[in-house]
Amino acid sequence: MIEVTDLKKEYVLEEEAPTLALRSVTLSIAKGEFVSIMGPSGSGKSTLLHILSFLDRPTGGSYKFQGKSIDDMTDQELAQVRNKDMGFVFQSFNLLSRLTVYENVEIPLLYSTIPPQKRRTLVEEAVRAVGLDEKLYVEAGKLSGGQKQRVAIARALVTDPNVIFADEPTGNLDSESGLQVMEILESLNNKGRTVVLVTHETQTAEFANRIIRVKDGMVESDTPITADRLRRGALK
């Protein structure tokens, strides 16, 4: 699904020397994998996630998504693929506090041609998948942190994406809420959904089947998680 070769990202700021955030990153992620990307602050892990999720473009190297080079795609084409094939979960939730759970989850569908009745069905199914049926018409601002993140996951699911990108999804949560969020992502992966997670927490990362460690803009290690590792309850 994802294949990057010799990927580079350089930031140029006025009157400052260029900063090389990524240097010669090569990796691939297959459909149905659950991959964690780890690294210290400033390692380049978030930059890598932004490029993989089309939120930024590389300044060097190649990136193929589902076999197609992004070099050959316009910004509009990238946006269309992002809206159709990618779902996003962020540390800060990115919900509109005065809108209901239903309205927040529906937002990605408002840019589609899906009729209202079908949108309603999709929203209800996504909210049910994260166990928040009873909160459907509650304002997002009245939810707990864990519930807000579950709403964010429902919003990521509602377009039926091929891959979910999660950027520090447990960073603002207590241990119990973080465990619930990771169990939902694990369940989605068990149903065939590809999940790419950025985290600095080892216990969170170990819900994945594979951990990619990034340091100084390069892949330091790429290690599979053994099948017999007990991830369940890792955050307790």
mmCIF file of C-alpha atoms in Angstrom:
data_model
loop_
_atom_site.group_PDB
_atom_site.id
_atom_site.type_symbol
_atom_site.label_atom_id
_atom_site.label_comp_id
_atom_site.label_asym_id
_atom_site.label_seq_id
_atom_site.Cartn_x
_atom_site.Cartn_y
_atom_site.Cartn_z
ATOM 1 C CA MET A 1 0.000 0.000 0.000
ATOM 2 C CA ILE A 2 2.784 2.433 0.965
ATOM 3 C CA GLU A 3 6.291 2.416 -0.497
ATOM 4 C CA VAL A 4 8.859 5.171 0.019
ATOM 5 C CA THR A 5 12.408 5.124 -1.289
ATOM 6 C CA ASP A 6 15.254 7.470 -0.291
ATOM 7 C CA LEU A 7 12.706 9.938 1.062
ATOM 8 C CA LYS A 8 13.995 13.385 2.076
ATOM 9 C CA LYS A 9 12.366 16.472 3.546
ATOM 10 C CA GLU A 10 14.160 19.796 3.881
ATOM 11 C CA TYR A 11 12.735 22.923 5.491
ATOM 12 C CA VAL A 12 14.143 26.307 4.478
ATOM 13 C CA LEU A 13 13.515 29.254 6.788
ATOM 14 C CA GLU A 14 14.447 32.856 6.090
ATOM 15 C CA GLU A 15 18.013 33.758 7.115
ATOM 16 C CA GLU A 16 18.591 30.290 8.568
ATOM 17 C CA ALA A 17 20.431 27.233 7.318
ATOM 18 C CA PRO A 18 18.188 24.543 5.754
ATOM 19 C CA THR A 19 16.945 21.877 8.173
ATOM 20 C CA LEU A 20 16.935 18.288 6.921
ATOM 21 C CA ALA A 21 14.031 16.655 8.761
ATOM 22 C CA LEU A 22 14.179 13.373 6.819
ATOM 23 C CA ARG A 23 17.176 11.846 5.077
ATOM 24 C CA SER A 24 17.149 8.722 2.910
ATOM 25 C CA VAL A 25 14.104 7.037 4.476
ATOM 26 C CA THR A 26 13.165 3.787 2.749
ATOM 27 C CA LEU A 27 10.279 1.614 3.943
ATOM 28 C CA SER A 28 7.089 -0.109 2.849
ATOM 29 C CA ILE A 29 3.796 -0.827 4.582
ATOM 30 C CA ALA A 30 1.501 -3.563 3.302
ATOM 31 C CA LYS A 31 -2.285 -3.499 3.297
ATOM 32 C CA GLY A 32 -3.633 -4.709 6.631
ATOM 33 C CA GLU A 33 -0.523 -3.973 8.675
ATOM 34 C CA PHE A 34 -0.505 -2.162 12.016
ATOM 35 C CA VAL A 35 2.732 -0.143 12.150
ATOM 36 C CA SER A 36 4.032 2.119 14.913
ATOM 37 C CA ILE A 37 6.549 4.857 14.158
ATOM 38 C CA MET A 38 8.603 5.857 17.205
ATOM 39 C CA GLY A 39 11.363 8.340 17.919
ATOM 40 C CA PRO A 40 12.406 11.146 20.254
ATOM 41 C CA SER A 41 11.227 14.724 19.798
ATOM 42 C CA GLY A 42 12.751 16.156 16.617
ATOM 43 C CA SER A 43 13.524 12.725 15.161
ATOM 44 C CA GLY A 44 11.355 13.270 12.078
ATOM 45 C CA LYS A 45 8.558 10.843 12.957
ATOM 46 C CA SER A 46 5.764 13.428 12.656
ATOM 47 C CA THR A 47 7.244 14.783 9.422
ATOM 48 C CA LEU A 48 7.242 11.242 8.046
ATOM 49 C CA LEU A 49 3.603 10.754 9.038
ATOM 50 C CA HIS A 50 2.624 14.057 7.404
ATOM 51 C CA ILE A 51 4.237 12.986 4.141
ATOM 52 C CA LEU A 52 2.758 9.487 4.236
ATOM 53 C CA SER A 53 -0.696 11.002 4.797
ATOM 54 C CA PHE A 54 -0.359 13.625 2.017
ATOM 55 C CA LEU A 55 -0.374 16.529 4.469
ATOM 56 C CA ASP A 56 3.069 17.491 3.160
ATOM 57 C CA ARG A 57 5.244 16.664 0.166
ATOM 58 C CA PRO A 58 8.814 15.330 0.238
ATOM 59 C CA THR A 59 11.676 17.333 -1.254
ATOM 60 C CA GLY A 60 13.471 14.236 -2.490
ATOM 61 C CA GLY A 61 13.035 10.527 -3.077
ATOM 62 C CA SER A 62 9.886 8.722 -4.208
ATOM 63 C CA TYR A 63 6.568 7.778 -2.648
ATOM 64 C CA LYS A 64 4.071 5.345 -4.123
ATOM 65 C CA PHE A 65 0.623 4.992 -2.594
ATOM 66 C CA GLN A 66 -1.331 1.967 -3.793
ATOM 67 C CA GLY A 67 1.139 1.637 -6.637
ATOM 68 C CA LYS A 68 0.836 5.213 -7.903
ATOM 69 C CA SER A 69 3.607 7.788 -7.555
ATOM 70 C CA ILE A 70 2.500 10.952 -5.785
ATOM 71 C CA ASP A 71 4.955 12.870 -7.987
ATOM 72 C CA ASP A 72 2.466 12.394 -10.806
ATOM 73 C CA MET A 73 -0.473 13.722 -8.786
ATOM 74 C CA THR A 74 -1.688 17.306 -8.496
ATOM 75 C CA ASP A 75 -2.583 18.822 -5.134
ATOM 76 C CA GLN A 76 -6.254 18.375 -6.006
ATOM 77 C CA GLU A 77 -5.730 14.698 -6.838
ATOM 78 C CA LEU A 78 -3.844 14.206 -3.567
ATOM 79 C CA ALA A 79 -6.727 15.821 -1.680
ATOM 80 C CA GLN A 80 -9.231 13.517 -3.386
ATOM 81 C CA VAL A 81 -7.217 10.409 -2.481
ATOM 82 C CA ARG A 82 -6.729 11.690 1.069
ATOM 83 C CA ASN A 83 -10.476 12.262 1.532
ATOM 84 C CA LYS A 84 -11.392 8.877 0.065
ATOM 85 C CA ASP A 85 -8.671 6.515 1.255
ATOM 86 C CA MET A 86 -7.273 8.032 4.469
ATOM 87 C CA GLY A 87 -8.659 8.620 7.935
ATOM 88 C CA PHE A 88 -6.946 10.752 10.602
ATOM 89 C CA VAL A 89 -6.819 10.670 14.395
ATOM 90 C CA PHE A 90 -4.906 13.441 16.162
ATOM 91 C CA GLN A 91 -3.688 13.938 19.722
ATOM 92 C CA SER A 92 -5.771 17.114 20.135
ATOM 93 C CA PHE A 93 -8.985 15.437 18.803
ATOM 94 C CA ASN A 94 -9.746 18.360 16.404
ATOM 95 C CA LEU A 95 -13.472 18.267 17.161
ATOM 96 C CA LEU A 96 -15.868 21.221 17.018
ATOM 97 C CA SER A 97 -16.999 21.457 20.631
ATOM 98 C CA ARG A 98 -20.408 23.024 19.952
ATOM 99 C CA LEU A 99 -21.380 20.431 17.382
ATOM 100 C CA THR A 100 -22.870 17.094 18.387
ATOM 101 C CA VAL A 101 -21.088 13.784 17.999
ATOM 102 C CA TYR A 102 -23.251 13.125 14.947
ATOM 103 C CA GLU A 103 -22.346 16.459 13.341
ATOM 104 C CA ASN A 104 -18.612 16.028 13.994
ATOM 105 C CA VAL A 105 -18.526 12.543 12.510
ATOM 106 C CA GLU A 106 -20.565 13.651 9.487
ATOM 107 C CA ILE A 107 -18.102 16.414 8.496
ATOM 108 C CA PRO A 108 -15.941 14.331 6.082
ATOM 109 C CA LEU A 109 -19.096 13.218 4.236
ATOM 110 C CA LEU A 110 -20.294 16.773 3.611
ATOM 111 C CA TYR A 111 -17.691 17.071 0.843
ATOM 112 C CA SER A 112 -19.034 14.004 -0.965
ATOM 113 C CA THR A 113 -22.029 13.348 -3.200
ATOM 114 C CA ILE A 114 -23.493 10.846 -0.709
ATOM 115 C CA PRO A 115 -27.211 11.584 -0.121
ATOM 116 C CA PRO A 116 -28.354 12.613 3.403
ATOM 117 C CA GLN A 117 -30.043 9.299 4.309
ATOM 118 C CA LYS A 118 -26.956 7.297 3.366
ATOM 119 C CA ARG A 119 -24.804 9.763 5.323
ATOM 120 C CA ARG A 120 -26.953 9.167 8.383
ATOM 121 C CA THR A 121 -26.472 5.402 8.096
ATOM 122 C CA LEU A 122 -22.704 5.754 7.728
ATOM 123 C CA VAL A 123 -22.435 8.103 10.709
ATOM 124 C CA GLU A 124 -24.521 5.859 12.943
ATOM 125 C CA GLU A 125 -22.453 2.801 11.963
ATOM 126 C CA ALA A 126 -19.165 4.605 12.665
ATOM 127 C CA VAL A 127 -20.351 5.855 16.065
ATOM 128 C CA ARG A 128 -21.629 2.387 16.937
ATOM 129 C CA ALA A 129 -18.212 0.940 16.048
ATOM 130 C CA VAL A 130 -16.582 3.009 18.812
ATOM 131 C CA GLY A 131 -19.323 2.308 21.347
ATOM 132 C CA LEU A 132 -20.835 5.776 21.626
ATOM 133 C CA ASP A 133 -24.382 5.184 20.380
ATOM 134 C CA GLU A 134 -25.892 6.842 23.446
ATOM 135 C CA LYS A 135 -23.825 10.018 22.862
ATOM 136 C CA LEU A 136 -24.881 10.552 19.257
ATOM 137 C CA TYR A 137 -26.586 13.903 19.875
ATOM 138 C CA VAL A 138 -24.422 15.134 22.753
ATOM 139 C CA GLU A 139 -22.201 18.164 22.102
ATOM 140 C CA ALA A 140 -18.560 17.162 21.723
ATOM 141 C CA GLY A 141 -17.496 19.739 24.312
ATOM 142 C CA LYS A 142 -19.399 17.830 26.998
ATOM 143 C CA LEU A 143 -17.504 14.562 26.471
ATOM 144 C CA SER A 144 -14.521 13.199 28.370
ATOM 145 C CA GLY A 145 -11.118 13.079 26.681
ATOM 146 C CA GLY A 146 -11.416 9.372 25.953
ATOM 147 C CA GLN A 147 -14.878 9.820 24.461
ATOM 148 C CA LYS A 148 -13.637 12.689 22.289
ATOM 149 C CA GLN A 149 -10.878 10.499 20.888
ATOM 150 C CA ARG A 150 -13.392 7.750 20.156
ATOM 151 C CA VAL A 151 -15.465 10.325 18.250
ATOM 152 C CA ALA A 152 -12.313 11.260 16.325
ATOM 153 C CA ILE A 153 -11.841 7.594 15.418
ATOM 154 C CA ALA A 154 -15.480 7.379 14.272
ATOM 155 C CA ARG A 155 -14.908 10.460 12.103
ATOM 156 C CA ALA A 156 -11.825 8.774 10.626
ATOM 157 C CA LEU A 157 -13.861 5.625 9.911
ATOM 158 C CA VAL A 158 -16.935 7.203 8.357
ATOM 159 C CA THR A 159 -15.490 7.420 4.830
ATOM 160 C CA ASP A 160 -14.411 3.747 4.974
ATOM 161 C CA PRO A 161 -10.714 4.593 4.391
ATOM 162 C CA ASN A 162 -8.054 2.074 3.396
ATOM 163 C CA VAL A 163 -5.626 3.385 6.009
ATOM 164 C CA ILE A 164 -5.934 5.213 9.335
ATOM 165 C CA PHE A 165 -3.125 7.546 10.413
ATOM 166 C CA ALA A 166 -3.008 8.194 14.160
ATOM 167 C CA ASP A 167 -0.682 10.870 15.557
ATOM 168 C CA GLU A 168 -0.108 10.385 19.320
ATOM 169 C CA PRO A 169 -3.775 9.340 19.811
ATOM 170 C CA THR A 170 -3.286 8.566 23.529
ATOM 171 C CA GLY A 171 -1.090 11.575 24.319
ATOM 172 C CA ASN A 172 -3.834 13.573 26.074
ATOM 173 C CA LEU A 173 -5.541 10.623 27.763
ATOM 174 C CA ASP A 174 -5.288 8.802 31.059
ATOM 175 C CA SER A 175 -4.156 5.157 31.020
ATOM 176 C CA GLU A 176 -7.642 3.641 31.005
ATOM 177 C CA SER A 177 -8.935 5.873 28.201
ATOM 178 C CA GLY A 178 -5.726 5.320 26.245
ATOM 179 C CA LEU A 179 -6.180 1.573 26.534
ATOM 180 C CA GLN A 180 -9.742 1.830 25.199
ATOM 181 C CA VAL A 181 -8.585 3.885 22.219
ATOM 182 C CA MET A 182 -5.788 1.449 21.396
ATOM 183 C CA GLU A 183 -8.130 -1.526 21.693
ATOM 184 C CA ILE A 184 -10.454 0.115 19.164
ATOM 185 C CA LEU A 185 -7.557 0.673 16.737
ATOM 186 C CA GLU A 186 -6.408 -2.903 17.312
ATOM 187 C CA SER A 187 -9.925 -4.173 16.608
ATOM 188 C CA LEU A 188 -10.096 -2.168 13.379
ATOM 189 C CA ASN A 189 -6.769 -3.638 12.310
ATOM 190 C CA ASN A 190 -8.005 -7.157 13.118
ATOM 191 C CA LYS A 191 -10.849 -6.482 10.673
ATOM 192 C CA GLY A 192 -8.343 -5.697 7.915
ATOM 193 C CA ARG A 193 -7.851 -1.955 8.279
ATOM 194 C CA THR A 194 -4.301 -0.628 7.822
ATOM 195 C CA VAL A 195 -3.180 1.484 10.794
ATOM 196 C CA VAL A 196 -0.093 3.730 10.926
ATOM 197 C CA LEU A 197 0.546 5.111 14.398
ATOM 198 C CA VAL A 198 3.041 7.716 15.601
ATOM 199 C CA THR A 199 3.817 7.564 19.311
ATOM 200 C CA HIS A 200 6.633 8.115 21.783
ATOM 201 C CA GLU A 201 5.155 5.568 24.208
ATOM 202 C CA THR A 202 6.571 2.049 23.993
ATOM 203 C CA GLN A 203 3.496 0.481 25.589
ATOM 204 C CA THR A 204 1.253 2.124 23.010
ATOM 205 C CA ALA A 205 3.559 1.184 20.138
ATOM 206 C CA GLU A 206 3.443 -2.474 21.125
ATOM 207 C CA PHE A 207 -0.183 -2.751 20.041
ATOM 208 C CA ALA A 208 1.228 -2.772 16.503
ATOM 209 C CA ASN A 209 2.654 -5.713 14.588
ATOM 210 C CA ARG A 210 5.790 -3.774 13.733
ATOM 211 C CA ILE A 211 7.767 -0.858 15.184
ATOM 212 C CA ILE A 212 9.797 1.525 13.015
ATOM 213 C CA ARG A 213 12.197 3.654 15.058
ATOM 214 C CA VAL A 214 13.296 6.979 13.587
ATOM 215 C CA LYS A 215 16.305 8.988 14.750
ATOM 216 C CA ASP A 216 17.908 12.075 13.213
ATOM 217 C CA GLY A 217 15.617 11.806 10.192
ATOM 218 C CA MET A 218 16.588 8.219 9.391
ATOM 219 C CA VAL A 219 15.147 4.767 10.064
ATOM 220 C CA GLU A 220 17.176 3.396 12.949
ATOM 221 C CA SER A 221 15.386 0.035 13.157
ATOM 222 C CA ASP A 222 12.376 -1.781 11.737
ATOM 223 C CA THR A 223 11.292 -4.592 14.041
ATOM 224 C CA PRO A 224 8.308 -6.969 13.917
ATOM 225 C CA ILE A 225 6.397 -7.592 17.135
ATOM 226 C CA THR A 226 6.276 -11.302 17.936
ATOM 227 C CA ALA A 227 2.841 -12.859 17.616
ATOM 228 C CA ASP A 228 2.846 -14.207 21.172
ATOM 229 C CA ARG A 229 3.480 -10.827 22.825
ATOM 230 C CA LEU A 230 0.701 -9.952 25.233
ATOM 231 C CA ARG A 231 -0.363 -6.471 24.176
ATOM 232 C CA ARG A 232 -3.757 -6.627 25.800
ATOM 233 C CA GLY A 233 -3.674 -4.489 28.912
ATOM 234 C CA ALA A 234 -0.280 -2.979 28.095
ATOM 235 C CA LEU A 235 -1.419 0.485 29.172
ATOM 236 C CA LYS A 236 -2.800 -0.605 32.536
#
